[in-house]
PDB file of C-alpha atoms and ligand atoms in Angstrom:
ATOM      1  CA  UNK A   1       0.000   0.000   0.000  1.00  0.00           C
ATOM      2  CA  UNK A   2       2.755   2.380  -0.971  1.00  0.00           C
ATOM      3  CA  UNK A   3       1.840   5.632  -2.707  1.00  0.00           C
ATOM      4  CA  UNK A   4      -1.151   7.737  -1.702  1.00  0.00           C
ATOM      5  CA  UNK A   5      -1.716   5.937   1.569  1.00  0.00           C
ATOM      6  CA  UNK A   6      -2.601   8.459   4.293  1.00  0.00           C
ATOM      7  CA  UNK A   7      -1.503   5.844   6.832  1.00  0.00           C
ATOM      8  CA  UNK A   8       1.837   5.054   5.167  1.00  0.00           C
ATOM      9  CA  UNK A   9       4.271   4.112   7.933  1.00  0.00           C
ATOM     10  CA  UNK A  10       7.326   4.849   5.816  1.00  0.00           C
ATOM     11  CA  UNK A  11       9.193   1.617   6.451  1.00  0.00           C
ATOM     12  CA  UNK A  12       9.365   2.034  10.232  1.00  0.00           C
ATOM     13  CA  UNK A  13       9.733  -1.010  12.457  1.00  0.00           C
ATOM     14  CA  UNK A  14       6.918  -1.886  14.867  1.00  0.00           C
ATOM     15  CA  UNK A  15       6.702  -3.977  18.007  1.00  0.00           C
ATOM     16  CA  UNK A  16       3.178  -5.153  18.814  1.00  0.00           C
ATOM     17  CA  UNK A  17       2.752  -6.926  22.141  1.00  0.00           C
ATOM     18  CA  UNK A  18       0.273  -9.735  22.712  1.00  0.00           C
ATOM     19  CA  UNK A  19      -0.009  -9.980  18.929  1.00  0.00           C
ATOM     20  CA  UNK A  20      -0.427 -13.751  18.723  1.00  0.00           C
ATOM     21  CA  UNK A  21      -4.197 -13.529  18.310  1.00  0.00           C
ATOM     22  CA  UNK A  22      -7.284 -11.349  18.100  1.00  0.00           C
ATOM     23  CA  UNK A  23      -6.762  -7.569  18.417  1.00  0.00           C
ATOM     24  CA  UNK A  24      -2.953  -7.624  18.524  1.00  0.00           C
ATOM     25  CA  UNK A  25      -2.725  -9.935  15.520  1.00  0.00           C
ATOM     26  CA  UNK A  26      -4.958  -7.648  13.470  1.00  0.00           C
ATOM     27  CA  UNK A  27      -2.925  -4.593  14.501  1.00  0.00           C
ATOM     28  CA  UNK A  28       0.325  -6.297  13.465  1.00  0.00           C
ATOM     29  CA  UNK A  29      -1.119  -7.315  10.069  1.00  0.00           C
ATOM     30  CA  UNK A  30      -2.593  -3.860   9.491  1.00  0.00           C
ATOM     31  CA  UNK A  31       0.685  -2.075  10.240  1.00  0.00           C
ATOM     32  CA  UNK A  32       2.390  -4.440   7.792  1.00  0.00           C
ATOM     33  CA  UNK A  33      -0.198  -3.607   5.114  1.00  0.00           C
ATOM     34  CA  UNK A  34       0.516   0.092   5.618  1.00  0.00           C
ATOM     35  CA  UNK A  35       4.195  -0.155   4.762  1.00  0.00           C
ATOM     36  CA  UNK A  36       5.826  -0.870   8.102  1.00  0.00           C
ATOM     37  CA  UNK A  37       9.412  -1.939   7.403  1.00  0.00           C
ATOM     38  CA  UNK A  38       9.212  -4.884   9.772  1.00  0.00           C
ATOM     39  CA  UNK A  39       7.057  -6.193  12.580  1.00  0.00           C
ATOM     40  CA  UNK A  40       8.286  -7.728  15.822  1.00  0.00           C
ATOM     41  CA  UNK A  41       5.384  -9.928  16.871  1.00  0.00           C
ATOM     42  CA  UNK A  42       5.378 -10.405  20.610  1.00  0.00           C
ATOM     43  CA  UNK A  43       3.320 -12.932  22.487  1.00  0.00           C
ATOM     44  CA  UNK A  44       3.849 -14.842  25.685  1.00  0.00           C
ATOM     45  CA  UNK A  45       3.007 -17.940  23.646  1.00  0.00           C
ATOM     46  CA  UNK A  46       5.806 -18.394  21.081  1.00  0.00           C
ATOM     47  CA  UNK A  47       3.755 -20.563  18.687  1.00  0.00           C
ATOM     48  CA  UNK A  48       1.129 -17.835  18.343  1.00  0.00           C
ATOM     49  CA  UNK A  49       3.749 -15.144  17.705  1.00  0.00           C
ATOM     50  CA  UNK A  50       5.499 -17.362  15.147  1.00  0.00           C
ATOM     51  CA  UNK A  51       2.239 -18.079  13.279  1.00  0.00           C
ATOM     52  CA  UNK A  52       1.409 -14.363  12.991  1.00  0.00           C
ATOM     53  CA  UNK A  53       4.980 -13.516  11.966  1.00  0.00           C
ATOM     54  CA  UNK A  54       4.630 -16.115   9.182  1.00  0.00           C
ATOM     55  CA  UNK A  55       1.348 -14.482   8.037  1.00  0.00           C
ATOM     56  CA  UNK A  56       3.123 -11.128   7.842  1.00  0.00           C
ATOM     57  CA  UNK A  57       6.090 -12.559   5.959  1.00  0.00           C
ATOM     58  CA  UNK A  58       3.591 -13.995   3.466  1.00  0.00           C
ATOM     59  CA  UNK A  59       2.529 -10.394   2.773  1.00  0.00           C
ATOM     60  CA  UNK A  60       6.128  -9.619   1.829  1.00  0.00           C
ATOM     61  CA  UNK A  61       6.959  -7.704   5.021  1.00  0.00           C
ATOM     62  CA  UNK A  62       9.762  -8.764   7.337  1.00  0.00           C
ATOM     63  CA  UNK A  63       8.591 -10.133  10.698  1.00  0.00           C
ATOM     64  CA  UNK A  64      10.123 -11.857  13.702  1.00  0.00           C
ATOM     65  CA  UNK A  65       8.421 -13.561  16.628  1.00  0.00           C
ATOM     66  CA  UNK A  66       9.693 -12.254  19.973  1.00  0.00           C
ATOM     67  CA  UNK A  67       8.263 -14.209  22.836  1.00  0.00           C
ATOM     68  CA  UNK A  68       8.360 -12.635  26.288  1.00  0.00           C
ATOM     69  CA  UNK A  69       6.132 -11.725  29.185  1.00  0.00           C
ATOM     70  CA  UNK A  70       5.641  -7.947  29.124  1.00  0.00           C
ATOM     71  CA  UNK A  71       5.574  -8.067  32.931  1.00  0.00           C
ATOM     72  CA  UNK A  72       9.221  -9.193  33.032  1.00  0.00           C
ATOM     73  CA  UNK A  73      11.449  -6.141  32.457  1.00  0.00           C
ATOM     74  CA  UNK A  74      14.649  -8.093  31.709  1.00  0.00           C
ATOM     75  CA  UNK A  75      12.818 -10.225  29.151  1.00  0.00           C
ATOM     76  CA  UNK A  76      11.277  -7.096  27.605  1.00  0.00           C
ATOM     77  CA  UNK A  77      14.721  -5.499  27.263  1.00  0.00           C
ATOM     78  CA  UNK A  78      16.001  -8.642  25.549  1.00  0.00           C
ATOM     79  CA  UNK A  79      12.999  -8.713  23.201  1.00  0.00           C
ATOM     80  CA  UNK A  80      13.324  -5.057  22.169  1.00  0.00           C
ATOM     81  CA  UNK A  81      17.060  -5.583  21.543  1.00  0.00           C
ATOM     82  CA  UNK A  82      16.422  -8.748  19.498  1.00  0.00           C
ATOM     83  CA  UNK A  83      13.756  -6.942  17.452  1.00  0.00           C
ATOM     84  CA  UNK A  84      16.114  -4.049  16.711  1.00  0.00           C
ATOM     85  CA  UNK A  85      18.952  -6.402  15.764  1.00  0.00           C
ATOM     86  CA  UNK A  86      16.749  -8.320  13.306  1.00  0.00           C
ATOM     87  CA  UNK A  87      14.651  -5.521  11.846  1.00  0.00           C
ATOM     88  CA  UNK A  88      16.157  -2.155  12.826  1.00  0.00           C
ATOM     89  CA  UNK A  89      15.275   0.265  15.627  1.00  0.00           C
ATOM     90  CA  UNK A  90      11.708   0.009  16.876  1.00  0.00           C
ATOM     91  CA  UNK A  91       9.967   3.359  16.431  1.00  0.00           C
ATOM     92  CA  UNK A  92       6.362   2.115  16.592  1.00  0.00           C
ATOM     93  CA  UNK A  93       5.290   0.427  19.825  1.00  0.00           C
ATOM     94  CA  UNK A  94       1.761  -0.861  20.301  1.00  0.00           C
ATOM     95  CA  UNK A  95       1.173  -2.073  23.852  1.00  0.00           C
ATOM     96  CA  UNK A  96      -1.672  -4.480  23.286  1.00  0.00           C
ATOM     97  CA  UNK A  97      -0.890  -7.356  25.708  1.00  0.00           C
ATOM     98  CA  UNK A  98      -3.402  -7.141  28.506  1.00  0.00           C
ATOM     99  CA  UNK A  99      -6.307  -8.736  30.301  1.00  0.00           C
ATOM    100  CA  UNK A 100      -5.425 -10.865  33.297  1.00  0.00           C
ATOM    101  CA  UNK A 101      -1.947 -11.971  32.246  1.00  0.00           C
ATOM    102  CA  UNK A 102      -0.492 -14.570  29.947  1.00  0.00           C
ATOM    103  CA  UNK A 103      -2.358 -17.576  31.264  1.00  0.00           C
ATOM    104  CA  UNK A 104      -5.641 -16.178  32.431  1.00  0.00           C
ATOM    105  CA  UNK A 105      -8.926 -15.090  30.924  1.00  0.00           C
ATOM    106  CA  UNK A 106     -10.582 -11.974  32.210  1.00  0.00           C
ATOM    107  CA  UNK A 107     -14.040 -12.480  33.660  1.00  0.00           C
ATOM    108  CA  UNK A 108     -16.327 -10.727  36.082  1.00  0.00           C
ATOM    109  CA  UNK A 109     -14.898 -11.147  39.580  1.00  0.00           C
ATOM    110  CA  UNK A 110     -16.568 -10.825  42.949  1.00  0.00           C
ATOM    111  CA  UNK A 111     -17.442  -7.381  44.257  1.00  0.00           C
ATOM    112  CA  UNK A 112     -14.227  -5.556  45.064  1.00  0.00           C
ATOM    113  CA  UNK A 113     -14.488  -5.797  48.858  1.00  0.00           C
ATOM    114  CA  UNK A 114     -14.819  -9.552  48.552  1.00  0.00           C
ATOM    115  CA  UNK A 115     -11.876  -9.929  46.162  1.00  0.00           C
ATOM    116  CA  UNK A 116      -8.627 -11.548  47.261  1.00  0.00           C
ATOM    117  CA  UNK A 117      -5.914  -8.833  47.434  1.00  0.00           C
ATOM    118  CA  UNK A 118      -3.450 -11.482  46.256  1.00  0.00           C
ATOM    119  CA  UNK A 119      -5.346 -11.540  42.964  1.00  0.00           C
ATOM    120  CA  UNK A 120      -4.856  -7.837  42.110  1.00  0.00           C
ATOM    121  CA  UNK A 121      -1.218  -8.046  41.101  1.00  0.00           C
ATOM    122  CA  UNK A 122      -1.708 -10.002  37.871  1.00  0.00           C
ATOM    123  CA  UNK A 123      -3.871  -7.207  36.443  1.00  0.00           C
ATOM    124  CA  UNK A 124      -1.246  -4.551  37.155  1.00  0.00           C
ATOM    125  CA  UNK A 125       1.652  -6.750  36.080  1.00  0.00           C
ATOM    126  CA  UNK A 126       0.397  -6.997  32.499  1.00  0.00           C
ATOM    127  CA  UNK A 127      -1.876  -3.988  31.937  1.00  0.00           C
ATOM    128  CA  UNK A 128       0.212  -1.353  33.756  1.00  0.00           C
ATOM    129  CA  UNK A 129       3.777  -2.552  34.378  1.00  0.00           C
ATOM    130  CA  UNK A 130       3.783  -4.354  31.028  1.00  0.00           C
ATOM    131  CA  UNK A 131       3.195  -1.028  29.272  1.00  0.00           C
ATOM    132  CA  UNK A 132       5.760   0.743  31.446  1.00  0.00           C
ATOM    133  CA  UNK A 133       8.372  -1.969  30.828  1.00  0.00           C
ATOM    134  CA  UNK A 134       7.981  -1.857  27.046  1.00  0.00           C
ATOM    135  CA  UNK A 135       8.082   1.942  26.971  1.00  0.00           C
ATOM    136  CA  UNK A 136      11.155   2.005  29.221  1.00  0.00           C
ATOM    137  CA  UNK A 137      12.982  -0.379  26.890  1.00  0.00           C
ATOM    138  CA  UNK A 138      11.885   1.165  23.572  1.00  0.00           C
ATOM    139  CA  UNK A 139      11.935   4.925  24.152  1.00  0.00           C
ATOM    140  CA  UNK A 140      15.742   5.428  24.156  1.00  0.00           C
ATOM    141  CA  UNK A 141      15.840   4.034  20.583  1.00  0.00           C
ATOM    142  CA  UNK A 142      13.004   6.349  19.555  1.00  0.00           C
ATOM    143  CA  UNK A 143      14.776   9.369  21.019  1.00  0.00           C
ATOM    144  CA  UNK A 144      17.896   8.386  19.129  1.00  0.00           C
ATOM    145  CA  UNK A 145      15.843   8.090  15.927  1.00  0.00           C
ATOM    146  CA  UNK A 146      14.125  11.440  16.605  1.00  0.00           C
ATOM    147  CA  UNK A 147      10.698   9.897  16.053  1.00  0.00           C
ATOM    148  CA  UNK A 148       8.361   7.435  17.652  1.00  0.00           C
ATOM    149  CA  UNK A 149       4.776   6.370  18.217  1.00  0.00           C
ATOM    150  CA  UNK A 150       3.509   4.727  21.368  1.00  0.00           C
ATOM    151  CA  UNK A 151      -0.018   3.344  21.575  1.00  0.00           C
ATOM    152  CA  UNK A 152      -1.558   1.585  24.579  1.00  0.00           C
ATOM    153  CA  UNK A 153      -4.705  -0.490  24.307  1.00  0.00           C
ATOM    154  CA  UNK A 154      -6.834   0.227  27.374  1.00  0.00           C
ATOM    155  CA  UNK A 155     -10.462  -0.383  28.250  1.00  0.00           C
ATOM    156  CA  UNK A 156     -13.671   1.511  28.837  1.00  0.00           C
ATOM    157  CA  UNK A 157     -13.714  -0.424  32.119  1.00  0.00           C
ATOM    158  CA  UNK A 158     -10.916   1.922  33.171  1.00  0.00           C
ATOM    159  CA  UNK A 159     -12.301   5.038  31.470  1.00  0.00           C
ATOM    160  CA  UNK A 160     -15.909   4.964  32.661  1.00  0.00           C
ATOM    161  CA  UNK A 161     -15.874   2.103  35.208  1.00  0.00           C
ATOM    162  CA  UNK A 162     -17.263  -1.418  35.158  1.00  0.00           C
ATOM    163  CA  UNK A 163     -18.680  -3.279  38.144  1.00  0.00           C
ATOM    164  CA  UNK A 164     -16.827  -6.414  39.252  1.00  0.00           C
ATOM    165  CA  UNK A 165     -13.787  -5.550  37.155  1.00  0.00           C
ATOM    166  CA  UNK A 166     -12.242  -3.046  39.580  1.00  0.00           C
ATOM    167  CA  UNK A 167      -8.622  -4.329  39.616  1.00  0.00           C
ATOM    168  CA  UNK A 168      -8.579  -4.574  35.804  1.00  0.00           C
ATOM    169  CA  UNK A 169     -10.236  -1.143  35.496  1.00  0.00           C
ATOM    170  CA  UNK A 170      -7.671   0.377  37.871  1.00  0.00           C
ATOM    171  CA  UNK A 171      -4.752  -1.151  35.964  1.00  0.00           C
ATOM    172  CA  UNK A 172      -6.054   0.101  32.591  1.00  0.00           C
ATOM    173  CA  UNK A 173      -6.751   3.597  33.980  1.00  0.00           C
ATOM    174  CA  UNK A 174      -3.183   3.631  35.315  1.00  0.00           C
ATOM    175  CA  UNK A 175      -1.846   2.803  31.849  1.00  0.00           C
ATOM    176  CA  UNK A 176      -3.836   5.672  30.296  1.00  0.00           C
ATOM    177  CA  UNK A 177      -2.551   8.076  32.954  1.00  0.00           C
ATOM    178  CA  UNK A 178       0.989   6.849  32.397  1.00  0.00           C
ATOM    179  CA  UNK A 179       0.680   7.485  28.658  1.00  0.00           C
ATOM    180  CA  UNK A 180      -0.496  11.060  29.297  1.00  0.00           C
ATOM    181  CA  UNK A 181       2.540  11.788  31.486  1.00  0.00           C
ATOM    182  CA  UNK A 182       4.860  10.142  28.983  1.00  0.00           C
ATOM    183  CA  UNK A 183       3.420  12.297  26.184  1.00  0.00           C
ATOM    184  CA  UNK A 184       4.590  15.389  28.056  1.00  0.00           C
ATOM    185  CA  UNK A 185       8.126  13.997  28.398  1.00  0.00           C
ATOM    186  CA  UNK A 186       8.577  12.670  24.876  1.00  0.00           C
ATOM    187  CA  UNK A 187       6.878  15.234  22.623  1.00  0.00           C
ATOM    188  CA  UNK A 188      10.035  17.289  22.192  1.00  0.00           C
ATOM    189  CA  UNK A 189      11.767  14.209  20.740  1.00  0.00           C
ATOM    190  CA  UNK A 190       9.118  13.653  18.074  1.00  0.00           C
ATOM    191  CA  UNK A 191       7.473  10.832  20.003  1.00  0.00           C
ATOM    192  CA  UNK A 192       3.692  10.752  20.491  1.00  0.00           C
ATOM    193  CA  UNK A 193       1.879   8.640  23.097  1.00  0.00           C
ATOM    194  CA  UNK A 194      -1.822   7.801  22.961  1.00  0.00           C
ATOM    195  CA  UNK A 195      -4.277   5.223  24.229  1.00  0.00           C
ATOM    196  CA  UNK A 196      -7.195   3.444  22.558  1.00  0.00           C
ATOM    197  CA  UNK A 197     -10.045   2.483  24.858  1.00  0.00           C
ATOM    198  CA  UNK A 198     -12.073  -0.575  23.888  1.00  0.00           C
ATOM    199  CA  UNK A 199     -15.443  -1.923  24.835  1.00  0.00           C
ATOM    200  CA  UNK A 200     -16.196  -5.599  24.256  1.00  0.00           C
ATOM    201  CA  UNK A 201     -14.486  -7.127  21.254  1.00  0.00           C
ATOM    202  CA  UNK A 202     -15.922 -10.416  20.024  1.00  0.00           C
ATOM    203  CA  UNK A 203     -13.644 -13.209  21.230  1.00  0.00           C
ATOM    204  CA  UNK A 204     -11.830 -15.250  18.582  1.00  0.00           C
ATOM    205  CA  UNK A 205     -13.975 -18.305  17.782  1.00  0.00           C
ATOM    206  CA  UNK A 206     -15.074 -20.320  14.772  1.00  0.00           C
ATOM    207  CA  UNK A 207     -17.759 -18.681  12.600  1.00  0.00           C
ATOM    208  CA  UNK A 208     -20.494 -21.087  13.687  1.00  0.00           C
ATOM    209  CA  UNK A 209     -19.784 -20.666  17.414  1.00  0.00           C
ATOM    210  CA  UNK A 210     -19.536 -16.892  16.959  1.00  0.00           C
ATOM    211  CA  UNK A 211     -22.977 -16.815  15.316  1.00  0.00           C
ATOM    212  CA  UNK A 212     -24.499 -18.874  18.130  1.00  0.00           C
ATOM    213  CA  UNK A 213     -22.869 -16.614  20.709  1.00  0.00           C
ATOM    214  CA  UNK A 214     -24.102 -13.427  19.031  1.00  0.00           C
ATOM    215  CA  UNK A 215     -27.646 -14.809  18.980  1.00  0.00           C
ATOM    216  CA  UNK A 216     -27.582 -15.709  22.691  1.00  0.00           C
ATOM    217  CA  UNK A 217     -29.640 -13.668  25.178  1.00  0.00           C
ATOM    218  CA  UNK A 218     -26.502 -12.695  27.051  1.00  0.00           C
ATOM    219  CA  UNK A 219     -24.866 -11.285  23.909  1.00  0.00           C
ATOM    220  CA  UNK A 220     -28.038  -9.457  22.828  1.00  0.00           C
ATOM    221  CA  UNK A 221     -28.368  -7.854  26.288  1.00  0.00           C
ATOM    222  CA  UNK A 222     -24.741  -6.745  26.168  1.00  0.00           C
ATOM    223  CA  UNK A 223     -24.952  -5.347  22.642  1.00  0.00           C
ATOM    224  CA  UNK A 224     -28.126  -3.376  23.447  1.00  0.00           C
ATOM    225  CA  UNK A 225     -25.880  -0.987  25.423  1.00  0.00           C
ATOM    226  CA  UNK A 226     -24.023  -0.024  22.229  1.00  0.00           C
ATOM    227  CA  UNK A 227     -25.189   2.703  19.835  1.00  0.00           C
ATOM    228  CA  UNK A 228     -23.786   0.565  17.013  1.00  0.00           C
ATOM    229  CA  UNK A 229     -25.419  -2.743  17.863  1.00  0.00           C
ATOM    230  CA  UNK A 230     -22.611  -5.225  17.531  1.00  0.00           C
ATOM    231  CA  UNK A 231     -19.449  -6.284  19.320  1.00  0.00           C
ATOM    232  CA  UNK A 232     -16.194  -4.646  18.327  1.00  0.00           C
ATOM    233  CA  UNK A 233     -13.965  -6.356  15.785  1.00  0.00           C
ATOM    234  CA  UNK A 234     -10.179  -6.475  15.842  1.00  0.00           C
ATOM    235  CA  UNK A 235     -10.225  -4.493  12.549  1.00  0.00           C
ATOM    236  CA  UNK A 236     -12.068  -1.623  14.294  1.00  0.00           C
ATOM    237  CA  UNK A 237      -9.132  -1.280  16.666  1.00  0.00           C
ATOM    238  CA  UNK A 238      -6.409  -1.880  14.079  1.00  0.00           C
ATOM    239  CA  UNK A 239      -7.570   1.073  11.963  1.00  0.00           C
ATOM    240  CA  UNK A 240      -7.204   3.457  14.888  1.00  0.00           C
ATOM    241  CA  UNK A 241      -3.829   1.984  15.851  1.00  0.00           C
ATOM    242  CA  UNK A 242      -2.513   2.417  12.297  1.00  0.00           C
ATOM    243  CA  UNK A 243      -3.792   6.003  12.248  1.00  0.00           C
ATOM    244  CA  UNK A 244      -2.094   6.866  15.557  1.00  0.00           C
ATOM    245  CA  UNK A 245       1.163   5.299  14.290  1.00  0.00           C
ATOM    246  CA  UNK A 246       1.067   7.278  11.046  1.00  0.00           C
ATOM    247  CA  UNK A 247       2.157  10.794  10.176  1.00  0.00           C
ATOM    248  CA  UNK A 248      -1.534  11.672   9.843  1.00  0.00           C
ATOM    249  CA  UNK A 249      -1.594  11.706  13.665  1.00  0.00           C
ATOM    250  CA  UNK A 250       1.614  13.730  14.091  1.00  0.00           C
ATOM    251  CA  UNK A 251      -0.156  16.474  16.094  1.00  0.00           C
ATOM    252  CA  UNK A 252      -2.065  14.123  18.403  1.00  0.00           C
ATOM    253  CA  UNK A 253      -0.563  13.099  21.725  1.00  0.00           C
ATOM    254  CA  UNK A 254      -1.608  12.395  25.301  1.00  0.00           C
ATOM    255  CA  UNK A 255      -5.138  11.390  24.244  1.00  0.00           C
ATOM    256  CA  UNK A 256      -7.369   8.403  24.888  1.00  0.00           C
ATOM    257  CA  UNK A 257      -9.615   7.456  21.974  1.00  0.00           C
ATOM    258  CA  UNK A 258     -12.642   5.267  22.624  1.00  0.00           C
ATOM    259  CA  UNK A 259     -13.250   2.675  19.898  1.00  0.00           C
ATOM    260  CA  UNK A 260     -16.415   1.335  21.410  1.00  0.00           C
ATOM    261  CA  UNK A 261     -19.481   1.522  19.137  1.00  0.00           C
ATOM    262  CA  UNK A 262     -20.827   4.342  21.307  1.00  0.00           C
ATOM    263  CA  UNK A 263     -20.843   2.327  24.545  1.00  0.00           C
ATOM    264  CA  UNK A 264     -19.718   5.554  26.220  1.00  0.00           C
ATOM    265  CA  UNK A 265     -18.921   8.995  24.820  1.00  0.00           C
ATOM    266  CA  UNK A 266     -15.737  11.025  25.298  1.00  0.00           C
ATOM    267  CA  UNK A 267     -16.228  14.768  25.878  1.00  0.00           C
TER     268      UNK A 267
HETATM  269  N1  NAD B   1     -11.470  -8.285  24.017  1.00  0.00           N
HETATM  270  C1  NAD B   1     -12.121  -7.333  24.657  1.00  0.00           C
HETATM  271  O1  NAD B   1     -13.356  -7.350  24.782  1.00  0.00           O
HETATM  272  C2  NAD B   1     -11.361  -6.168  25.241  1.00  0.00           C
HETATM  273  C3  NAD B   1     -12.073  -5.118  25.833  1.00  0.00           C
HETATM  274  C4  NAD B   1     -11.379  -4.033  26.340  1.00  0.00           C
HETATM  275  C5  NAD B   1      -9.999  -4.015  26.269  1.00  0.00           C
HETATM  276  N2  NAD B   1      -9.320  -5.069  25.728  1.00  0.00           N
HETATM  277  C6  NAD B   1      -7.861  -5.018  25.677  1.00  0.00           C
HETATM  278  O2  NAD B   1      -7.442  -5.217  24.350  1.00  0.00           O
HETATM  279  C7  NAD B   1      -6.190  -5.901  24.335  1.00  0.00           C
HETATM  280  C8  NAD B   1      -6.278  -7.140  23.442  1.00  0.00           C
HETATM  281  O3  NAD B   1      -7.306  -7.961  23.934  1.00  0.00           O
HETATM  282  P1  NAD B   1      -7.706  -9.327  23.227  1.00  0.00           P
HETATM  283  O4  NAD B   1      -9.113  -9.589  23.574  1.00  0.00           O
HETATM  284  O5  NAD B   1      -7.289  -9.307  21.804  1.00  0.00           O
HETATM  285  O6  NAD B   1      -6.788 -10.333  24.037  1.00  0.00           O
HETATM  286  P2  NAD B   1      -6.570 -11.915  23.872  1.00  0.00           P
HETATM  287  O7  NAD B   1      -6.605 -12.483  25.242  1.00  0.00           O
HETATM  288  O8  NAD B   1      -7.474 -12.489  22.823  1.00  0.00           O
HETATM  289  O9  NAD B   1      -5.080 -11.960  23.297  1.00  0.00           O
HETATM  290  C9  NAD B   1      -4.049 -11.410  24.038  1.00  0.00           C
HETATM  291  C10 NAD B   1      -2.739 -12.061  23.621  1.00  0.00           C
HETATM  292  O10 NAD B   1      -1.746 -11.459  24.459  1.00  0.00           O
HETATM  293  C11 NAD B   1      -0.930 -12.464  25.007  1.00  0.00           C
HETATM  294  N3  NAD B   1      -0.484 -12.006  26.319  1.00  0.00           N
HETATM  295  C12 NAD B   1      -1.239 -11.898  27.444  1.00  0.00           C
HETATM  296  N4  NAD B   1      -0.495 -11.467  28.456  1.00  0.00           N
HETATM  297  C13 NAD B   1       0.763 -11.299  27.973  1.00  0.00           C
HETATM  298  C14 NAD B   1       1.971 -10.896  28.556  1.00  0.00           C
HETATM  299  N5  NAD B   1       2.041 -10.602  29.849  1.00  0.00           N
HETATM  300  N6  NAD B   1       3.064 -10.805  27.759  1.00  0.00           N
HETATM  301  C15 NAD B   1       2.996 -11.137  26.447  1.00  0.00           C
HETATM  302  N7  NAD B   1       1.868 -11.560  25.859  1.00  0.00           N
HETATM  303  C16 NAD B   1       0.760 -11.649  26.617  1.00  0.00           C
HETATM  304  C17 NAD B   1      -1.764 -13.715  25.090  1.00  0.00           C
HETATM  305  O11 NAD B   1      -0.938 -14.879  25.011  1.00  0.00           O
HETATM  306  C18 NAD B   1      -2.702 -13.564  23.881  1.00  0.00           C
HETATM  307  O12 NAD B   1      -2.199 -14.229  22.736  1.00  0.00           O
HETATM  308  C19 NAD B   1      -5.853  -6.203  25.792  1.00  0.00           C
HETATM  309  O13 NAD B   1      -5.010  -5.195  26.306  1.00  0.00           O
HETATM  310  C20 NAD B   1      -7.212  -6.129  26.468  1.00  0.00           C
HETATM  311  O14 NAD B   1      -7.112  -5.828  27.845  1.00  0.00           O
HETATM  312  C21 NAD B   1      -9.969  -6.143  25.194  1.00  0.00           C
END
């Protein structure tokens, strides 16, 4: 997509975390389609990262799988270094890895006062410290390059609140606040920092199961709270991520953009 592409990424190298499936996978593929020079595909699960890297290579764009836990700073440093050695300096960083950590699904918990304090850490480890770790490792290279784009995928649970998801909501709100502060530090180096806030994205499942799920009472109830009456799709998020990584968004920093079908409105 070289030529008149408003979202042309000019051959820059991207690192997308948690990109082995769903939203992160779609972001990685979309950046590749918009002329990224290479994609470092991170996932805690190596096989997933390798499969997505192979999909990107099939598009004719260089890609490497870099498997690490974003909550482990030493491993993050090693991954950013390996990505730069294989592909060149990372100037696009999309912090997508999230939820309840590498081995856990997010789900409604008990009410906060009944939650086990020992259970809070896993939300912060991935959704907050994971973002901080990746930014800490990648920003020096961006400053050296005199350009950079940082995007964090957060949640409307953190922006407008969601019952029985308080630790997750707190960790996502912390990431958005972190990105705002970082924007103020990095702007003078040509680096922008923004967040994208999601509502429910349809989980990855086979077409038949997805149809059955969408027709269930639970899904219909949930979707009735959206102005656009459907679940989000990974492609909805990937478009915004590509935009924020592109030169078209050069004057946008420190913002949180809801991509949520009108579940809540930003003012
Ligand atoms: N799906 C939703 O409804 C929804 C809603 C709001 C926000 N979000 C956010 O969007 C992002 C993507 O969500 P998704 O639904 O595509 O997730 P997903 O669970 O489908 O995929 C996440 C991928 O990240 C990997 N991962 C998890 N923790 C990791 C870690 N610590 N280090 C490295 N890799 C890790 C997993 O192995 C998995 O392959 C997350 O930040 C999530 O919190 C999702």
